[in-house]
Short mmCIF file of C-alpha atoms in Angstrom, two decimals:
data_model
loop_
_atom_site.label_atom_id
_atom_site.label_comp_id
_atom_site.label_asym_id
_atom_site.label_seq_id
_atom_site.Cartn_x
_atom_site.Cartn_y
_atom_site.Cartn_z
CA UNK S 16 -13.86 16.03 -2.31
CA UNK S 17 -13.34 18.86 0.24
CA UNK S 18 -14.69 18.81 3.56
CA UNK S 19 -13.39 22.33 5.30
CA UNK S 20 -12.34 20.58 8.08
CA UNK S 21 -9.77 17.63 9.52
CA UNK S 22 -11.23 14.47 9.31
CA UNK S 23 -11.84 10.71 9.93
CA UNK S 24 -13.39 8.79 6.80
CA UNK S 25 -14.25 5.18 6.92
CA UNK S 26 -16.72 3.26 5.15
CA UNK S 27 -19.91 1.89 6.22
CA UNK S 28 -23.23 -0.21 5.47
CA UNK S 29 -22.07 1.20 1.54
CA UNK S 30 -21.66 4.02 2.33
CA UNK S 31 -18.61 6.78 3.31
CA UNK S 32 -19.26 8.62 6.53
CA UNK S 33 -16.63 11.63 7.08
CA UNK S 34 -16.39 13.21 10.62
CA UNK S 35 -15.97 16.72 10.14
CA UNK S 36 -13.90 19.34 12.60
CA UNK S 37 -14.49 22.95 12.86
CA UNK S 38 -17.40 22.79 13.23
CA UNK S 39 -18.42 19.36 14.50
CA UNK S 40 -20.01 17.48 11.99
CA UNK S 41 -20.92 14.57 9.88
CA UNK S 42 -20.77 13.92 5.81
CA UNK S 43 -22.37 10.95 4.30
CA UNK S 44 -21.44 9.91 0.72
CA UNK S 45 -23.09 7.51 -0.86
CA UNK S 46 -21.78 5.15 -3.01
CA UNK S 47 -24.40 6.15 -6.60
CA UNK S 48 -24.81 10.48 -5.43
CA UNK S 49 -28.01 11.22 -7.13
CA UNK S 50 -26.34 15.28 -7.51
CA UNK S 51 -28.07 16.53 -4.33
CA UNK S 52 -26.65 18.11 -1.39
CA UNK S 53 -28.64 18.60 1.81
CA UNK S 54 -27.42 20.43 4.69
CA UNK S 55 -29.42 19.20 7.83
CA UNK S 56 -29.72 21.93 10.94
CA UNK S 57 -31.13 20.61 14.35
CA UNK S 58 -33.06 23.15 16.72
CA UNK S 59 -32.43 24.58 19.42
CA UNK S 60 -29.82 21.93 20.81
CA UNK S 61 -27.48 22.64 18.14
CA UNK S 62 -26.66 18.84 18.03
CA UNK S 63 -25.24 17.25 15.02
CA UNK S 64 -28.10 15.41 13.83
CA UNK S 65 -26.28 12.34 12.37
CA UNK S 66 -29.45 10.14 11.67
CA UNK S 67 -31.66 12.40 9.76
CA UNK S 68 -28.32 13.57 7.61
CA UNK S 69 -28.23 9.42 6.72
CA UNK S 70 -31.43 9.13 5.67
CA UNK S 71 -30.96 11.77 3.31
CA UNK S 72 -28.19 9.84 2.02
CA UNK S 73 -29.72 6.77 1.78
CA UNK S 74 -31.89 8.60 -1.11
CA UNK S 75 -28.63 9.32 -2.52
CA UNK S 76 -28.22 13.22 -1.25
CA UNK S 77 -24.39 13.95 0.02
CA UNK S 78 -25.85 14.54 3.52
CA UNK S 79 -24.41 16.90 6.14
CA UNK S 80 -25.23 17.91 9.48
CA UNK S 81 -23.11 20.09 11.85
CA UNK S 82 -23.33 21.41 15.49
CA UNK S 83 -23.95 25.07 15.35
CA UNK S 84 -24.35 25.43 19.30
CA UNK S 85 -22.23 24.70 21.81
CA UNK S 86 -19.00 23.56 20.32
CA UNK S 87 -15.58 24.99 20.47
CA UNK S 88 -15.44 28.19 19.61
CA UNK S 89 -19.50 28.65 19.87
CA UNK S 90 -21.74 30.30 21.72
CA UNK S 91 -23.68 28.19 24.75
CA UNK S 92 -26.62 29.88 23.86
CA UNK S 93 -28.49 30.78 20.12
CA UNK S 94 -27.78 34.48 20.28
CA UNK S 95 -26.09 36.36 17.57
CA UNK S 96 -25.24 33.07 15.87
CA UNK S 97 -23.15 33.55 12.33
CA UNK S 98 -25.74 32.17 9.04
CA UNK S 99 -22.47 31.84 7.82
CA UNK S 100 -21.79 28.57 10.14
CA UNK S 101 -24.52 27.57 7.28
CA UNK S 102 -23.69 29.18 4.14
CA UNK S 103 -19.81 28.02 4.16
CA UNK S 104 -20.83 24.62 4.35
CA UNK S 105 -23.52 25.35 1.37
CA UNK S 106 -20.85 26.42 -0.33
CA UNK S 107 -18.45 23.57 0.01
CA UNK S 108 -21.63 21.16 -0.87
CA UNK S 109 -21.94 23.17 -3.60
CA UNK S 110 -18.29 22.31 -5.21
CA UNK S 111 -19.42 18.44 -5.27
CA UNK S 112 -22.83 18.35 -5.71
CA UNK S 113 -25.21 19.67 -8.48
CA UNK S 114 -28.14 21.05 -6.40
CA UNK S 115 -27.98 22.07 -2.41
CA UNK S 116 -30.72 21.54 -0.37
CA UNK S 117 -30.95 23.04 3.49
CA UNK S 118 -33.41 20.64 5.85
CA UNK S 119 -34.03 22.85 9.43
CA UNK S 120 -36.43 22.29 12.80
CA UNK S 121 -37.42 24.85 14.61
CA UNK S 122 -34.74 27.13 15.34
CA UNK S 123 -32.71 25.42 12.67
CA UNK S 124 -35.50 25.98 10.37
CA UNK S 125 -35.21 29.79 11.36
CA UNK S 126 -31.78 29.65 9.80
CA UNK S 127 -32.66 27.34 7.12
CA UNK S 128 -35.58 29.83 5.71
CA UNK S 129 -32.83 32.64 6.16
CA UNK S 130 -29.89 31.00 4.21
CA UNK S 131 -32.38 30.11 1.04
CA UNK S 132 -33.05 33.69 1.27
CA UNK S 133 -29.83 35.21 1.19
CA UNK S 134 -27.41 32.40 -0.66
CA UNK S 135 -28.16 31.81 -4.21
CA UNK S 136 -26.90 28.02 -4.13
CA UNK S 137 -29.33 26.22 -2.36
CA UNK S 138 -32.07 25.28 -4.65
CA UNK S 139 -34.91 24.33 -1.97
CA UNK S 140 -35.58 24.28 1.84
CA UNK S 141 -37.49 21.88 3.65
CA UNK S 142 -38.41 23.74 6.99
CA UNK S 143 -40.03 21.78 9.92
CA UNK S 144 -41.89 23.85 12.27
CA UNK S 145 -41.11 26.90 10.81
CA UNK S 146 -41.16 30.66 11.82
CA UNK S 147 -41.99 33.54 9.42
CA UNK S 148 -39.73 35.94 11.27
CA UNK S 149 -36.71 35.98 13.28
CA UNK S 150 -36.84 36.02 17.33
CA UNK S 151 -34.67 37.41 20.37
CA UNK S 152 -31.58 35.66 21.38
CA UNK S 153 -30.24 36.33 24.89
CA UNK S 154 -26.70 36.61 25.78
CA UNK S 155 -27.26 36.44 29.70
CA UNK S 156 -29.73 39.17 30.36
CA UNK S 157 -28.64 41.22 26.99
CA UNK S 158 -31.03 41.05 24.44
CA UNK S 159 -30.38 40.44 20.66
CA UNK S 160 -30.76 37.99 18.15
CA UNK S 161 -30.25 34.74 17.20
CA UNK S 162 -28.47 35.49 14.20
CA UNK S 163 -25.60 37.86 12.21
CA UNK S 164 -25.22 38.03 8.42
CA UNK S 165 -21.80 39.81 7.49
CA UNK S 166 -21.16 40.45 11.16
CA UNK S 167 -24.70 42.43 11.77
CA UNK S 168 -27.07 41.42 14.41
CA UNK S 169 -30.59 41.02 12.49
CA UNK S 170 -33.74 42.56 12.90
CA UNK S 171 -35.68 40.63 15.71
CA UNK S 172 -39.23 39.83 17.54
CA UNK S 173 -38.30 40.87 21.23
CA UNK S 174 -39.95 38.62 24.08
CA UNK S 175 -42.62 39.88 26.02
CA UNK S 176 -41.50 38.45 29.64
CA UNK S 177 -43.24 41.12 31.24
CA UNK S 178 -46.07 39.12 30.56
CA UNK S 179 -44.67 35.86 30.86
CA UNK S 180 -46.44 33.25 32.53
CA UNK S 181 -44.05 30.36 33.83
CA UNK S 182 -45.37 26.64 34.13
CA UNK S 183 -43.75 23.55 35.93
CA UNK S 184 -43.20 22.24 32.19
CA UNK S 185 -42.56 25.19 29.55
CA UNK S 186 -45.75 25.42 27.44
CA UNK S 187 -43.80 28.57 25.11
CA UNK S 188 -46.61 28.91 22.22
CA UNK S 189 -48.78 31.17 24.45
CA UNK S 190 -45.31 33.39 25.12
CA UNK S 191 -44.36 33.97 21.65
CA UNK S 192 -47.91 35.11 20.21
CA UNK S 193 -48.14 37.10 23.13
CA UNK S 194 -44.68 38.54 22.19
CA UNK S 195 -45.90 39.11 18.12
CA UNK S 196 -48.88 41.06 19.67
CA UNK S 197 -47.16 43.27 22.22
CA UNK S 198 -43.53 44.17 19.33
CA UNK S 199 -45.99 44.06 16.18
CA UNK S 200 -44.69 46.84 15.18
CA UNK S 201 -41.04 44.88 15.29
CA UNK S 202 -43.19 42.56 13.38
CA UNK S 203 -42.30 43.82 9.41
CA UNK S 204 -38.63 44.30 10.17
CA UNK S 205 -37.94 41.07 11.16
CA UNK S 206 -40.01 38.97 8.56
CA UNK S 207 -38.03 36.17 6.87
CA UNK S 208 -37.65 37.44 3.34
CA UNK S 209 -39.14 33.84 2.05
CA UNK S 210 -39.83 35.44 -1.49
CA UNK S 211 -36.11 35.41 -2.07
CA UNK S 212 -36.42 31.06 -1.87
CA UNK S 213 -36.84 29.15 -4.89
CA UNK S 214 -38.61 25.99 -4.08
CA UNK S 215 -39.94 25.87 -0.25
CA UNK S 216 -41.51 22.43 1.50
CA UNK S 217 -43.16 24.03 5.32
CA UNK S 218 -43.62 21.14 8.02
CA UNK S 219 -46.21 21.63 10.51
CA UNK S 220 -47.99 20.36 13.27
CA UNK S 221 -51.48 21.74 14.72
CA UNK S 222 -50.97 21.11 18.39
CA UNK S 223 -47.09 22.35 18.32
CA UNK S 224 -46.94 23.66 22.36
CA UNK S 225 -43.84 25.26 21.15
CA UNK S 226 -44.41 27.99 18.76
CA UNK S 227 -47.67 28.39 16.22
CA UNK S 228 -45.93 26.43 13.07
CA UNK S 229 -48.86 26.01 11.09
CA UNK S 230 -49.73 29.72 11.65
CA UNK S 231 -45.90 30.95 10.70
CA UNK S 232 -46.13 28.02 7.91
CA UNK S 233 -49.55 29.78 6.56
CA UNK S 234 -47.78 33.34 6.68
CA UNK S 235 -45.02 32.37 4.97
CA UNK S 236 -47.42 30.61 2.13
CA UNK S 237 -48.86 34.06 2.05
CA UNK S 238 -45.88 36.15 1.08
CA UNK S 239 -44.65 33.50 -1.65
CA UNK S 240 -48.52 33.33 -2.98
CA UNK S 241 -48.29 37.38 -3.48
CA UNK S 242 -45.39 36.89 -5.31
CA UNK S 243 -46.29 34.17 -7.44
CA UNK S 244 -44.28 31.55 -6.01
CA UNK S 245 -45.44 28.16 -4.71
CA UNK S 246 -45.29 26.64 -1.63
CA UNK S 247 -45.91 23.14 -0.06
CA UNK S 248 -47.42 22.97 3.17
CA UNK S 249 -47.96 19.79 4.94
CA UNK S 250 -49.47 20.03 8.06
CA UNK S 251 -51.17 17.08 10.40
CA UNK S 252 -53.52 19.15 13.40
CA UNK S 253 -52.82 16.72 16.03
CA UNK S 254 -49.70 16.63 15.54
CA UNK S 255 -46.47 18.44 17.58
CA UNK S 256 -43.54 20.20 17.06
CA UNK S 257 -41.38 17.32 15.99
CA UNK S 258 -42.35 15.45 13.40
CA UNK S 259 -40.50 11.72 12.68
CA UNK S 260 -39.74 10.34 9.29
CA UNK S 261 -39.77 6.70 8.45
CA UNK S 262 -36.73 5.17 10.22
CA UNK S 263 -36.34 7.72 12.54
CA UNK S 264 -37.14 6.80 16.46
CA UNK S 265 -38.69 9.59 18.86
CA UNK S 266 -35.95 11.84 19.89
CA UNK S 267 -36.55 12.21 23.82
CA UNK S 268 -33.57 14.60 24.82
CA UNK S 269 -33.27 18.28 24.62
CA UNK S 270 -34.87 21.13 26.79
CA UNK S 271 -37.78 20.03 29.16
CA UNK S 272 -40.79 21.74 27.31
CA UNK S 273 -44.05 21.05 26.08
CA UNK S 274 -44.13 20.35 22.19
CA UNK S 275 -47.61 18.85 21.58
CA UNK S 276 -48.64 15.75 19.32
CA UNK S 277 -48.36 12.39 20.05
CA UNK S 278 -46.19 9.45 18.46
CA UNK S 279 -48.79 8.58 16.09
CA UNK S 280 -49.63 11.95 14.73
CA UNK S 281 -46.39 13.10 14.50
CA UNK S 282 -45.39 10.18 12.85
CA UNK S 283 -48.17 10.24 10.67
CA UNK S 284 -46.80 13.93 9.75
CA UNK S 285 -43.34 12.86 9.30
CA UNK S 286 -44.67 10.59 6.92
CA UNK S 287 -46.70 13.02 4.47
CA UNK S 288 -43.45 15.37 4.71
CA UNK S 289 -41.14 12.71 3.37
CA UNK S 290 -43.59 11.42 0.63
CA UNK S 291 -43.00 15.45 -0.46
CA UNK S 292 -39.62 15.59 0.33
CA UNK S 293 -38.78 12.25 -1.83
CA UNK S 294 -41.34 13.77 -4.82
CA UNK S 295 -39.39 17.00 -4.73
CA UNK S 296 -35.66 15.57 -4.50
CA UNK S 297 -36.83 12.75 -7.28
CA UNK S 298 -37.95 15.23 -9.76
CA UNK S 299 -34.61 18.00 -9.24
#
């Protein structure tokens, strides 16, 4: 098995976990692989989200997750961030396993949407809190955006802080349909090409303080319906921005903001995802 990187490997709870280098990372192996990949991208934090890549792997999946913020060699900030920090390790999945799967949150689910539209071996993505288009990264006060395929910045919802309205605790839903309104016409341009993804499960929570999910989640159902493709929306309206899966505990850390939901509701969502997400991955 390849992993791209220098590593430690050592066995655990029956299963192999490999600590990847370049970038940061984890691999799980388990000890009967089902055939399925899954590549799991944190938000905004660019963490290496070790726990949700293990329960992946506890259904069998070769789970990885990697830091794609932050680390050596990367940028502080999500601007102009490579989808190829994505796609290479799709592609290495790809060598061992017999179906790739990309899992992404928020901004991660930005770049998950965008790698199942533009790399022909991942077979589904499950996108939590999803956006239908791709938004303004900031390097310091230049503005561009999050992410480059082949080197190229791409096409990108601007901000609207002339209009910003700041609050002791960062409530940024109101910002970002303020900023769709005032660029709309930077709207079409920068819409996630989500026809281009072969099987698609959309996250959402009602009360997400963040960023409308369930609104991007519904646009995005729209494109793939006027193509003929199907999409799986599960959505919970009192629930936030993060949802939890069974066995997960409430991640507390990251950026002081408002995300909406409560424990219960987003646990309630994190369950109806992962029925989905076990249906899909049992019958691929």
């Amino acid at each position: 098995m390849t992993t791209g990187a220098d590593n430690n490997l050592w066995q655990t709870g029956g299963m192999i976990r490999i600590d990847l280098e370049r970038p940061e990372g984890v691999r799980w192996v388990p000890d009967r692989p089902t055939g399925d990949g899954v590549l799991v991208v944190a938000g905004s934090s660019g963490r290496v989200d070790t726990d949700r890549a293990r329960l992946f792997a506890d259904l069998g999946c070769v789970a990885e997750s990697i830091r794609w913020l932050g680390g050596p060699g990367q940028h502080p900030d999500p601007w102009e961030i490579p989808l190829e920090t994505f796609l290479d390790r799709i592609d290495d999945l790809k060598q061992s396993c017999d179906r790739v799967h990309i899992v992404g949150l928020s901004f991660g689910a930005e770049a998950a949407l965008l790698c199942g539209a533009h790399s022909p071996n991942i077979d589904s993505v499950i996108a939590f809190a999803p956006t239908d288009v791709v938004w303004a990264g900031y390097d310091h006060d230049r503005e561009t955006s999050h992410w480059t395929l082949d080197g190229r910045p791409l096409a990108y919802v601007p901000m609207d802080w002339q209009n910003y309205v700041a609050e002791p605790v960062p409530r940024y839903r109101p910002h970002y349909e303020r900023s769709r309104v005032t660029f709309a016409d930077r709207v079409p341009a920068a819409t996630i090409p989500v026809d281009r993804i072969a099987q698609l499960i959309l996250v959402a929570g009602g009360e997400d303080q963040v960023w409308s999910s369930v609104g991007h989640a519904r646009r995005i159902r729209a494109i793939r319906s006027a193509a003929g493709l199907p999409t799986e929306l599960i959505a919970v309206a009192d629930a936030g921005h993060r949802a939890i899966l069974p066995g997960e505990v409430e991640v507390v850390a990251g950026a002081t903001m408002q995300r909406g939901g409560t424990p219960a509701a987003d646990r309630d969502l994190g369950r109806q995802a992962w029925r989905a997400i076990t249906a899909m991955l049992g019958s691929s």
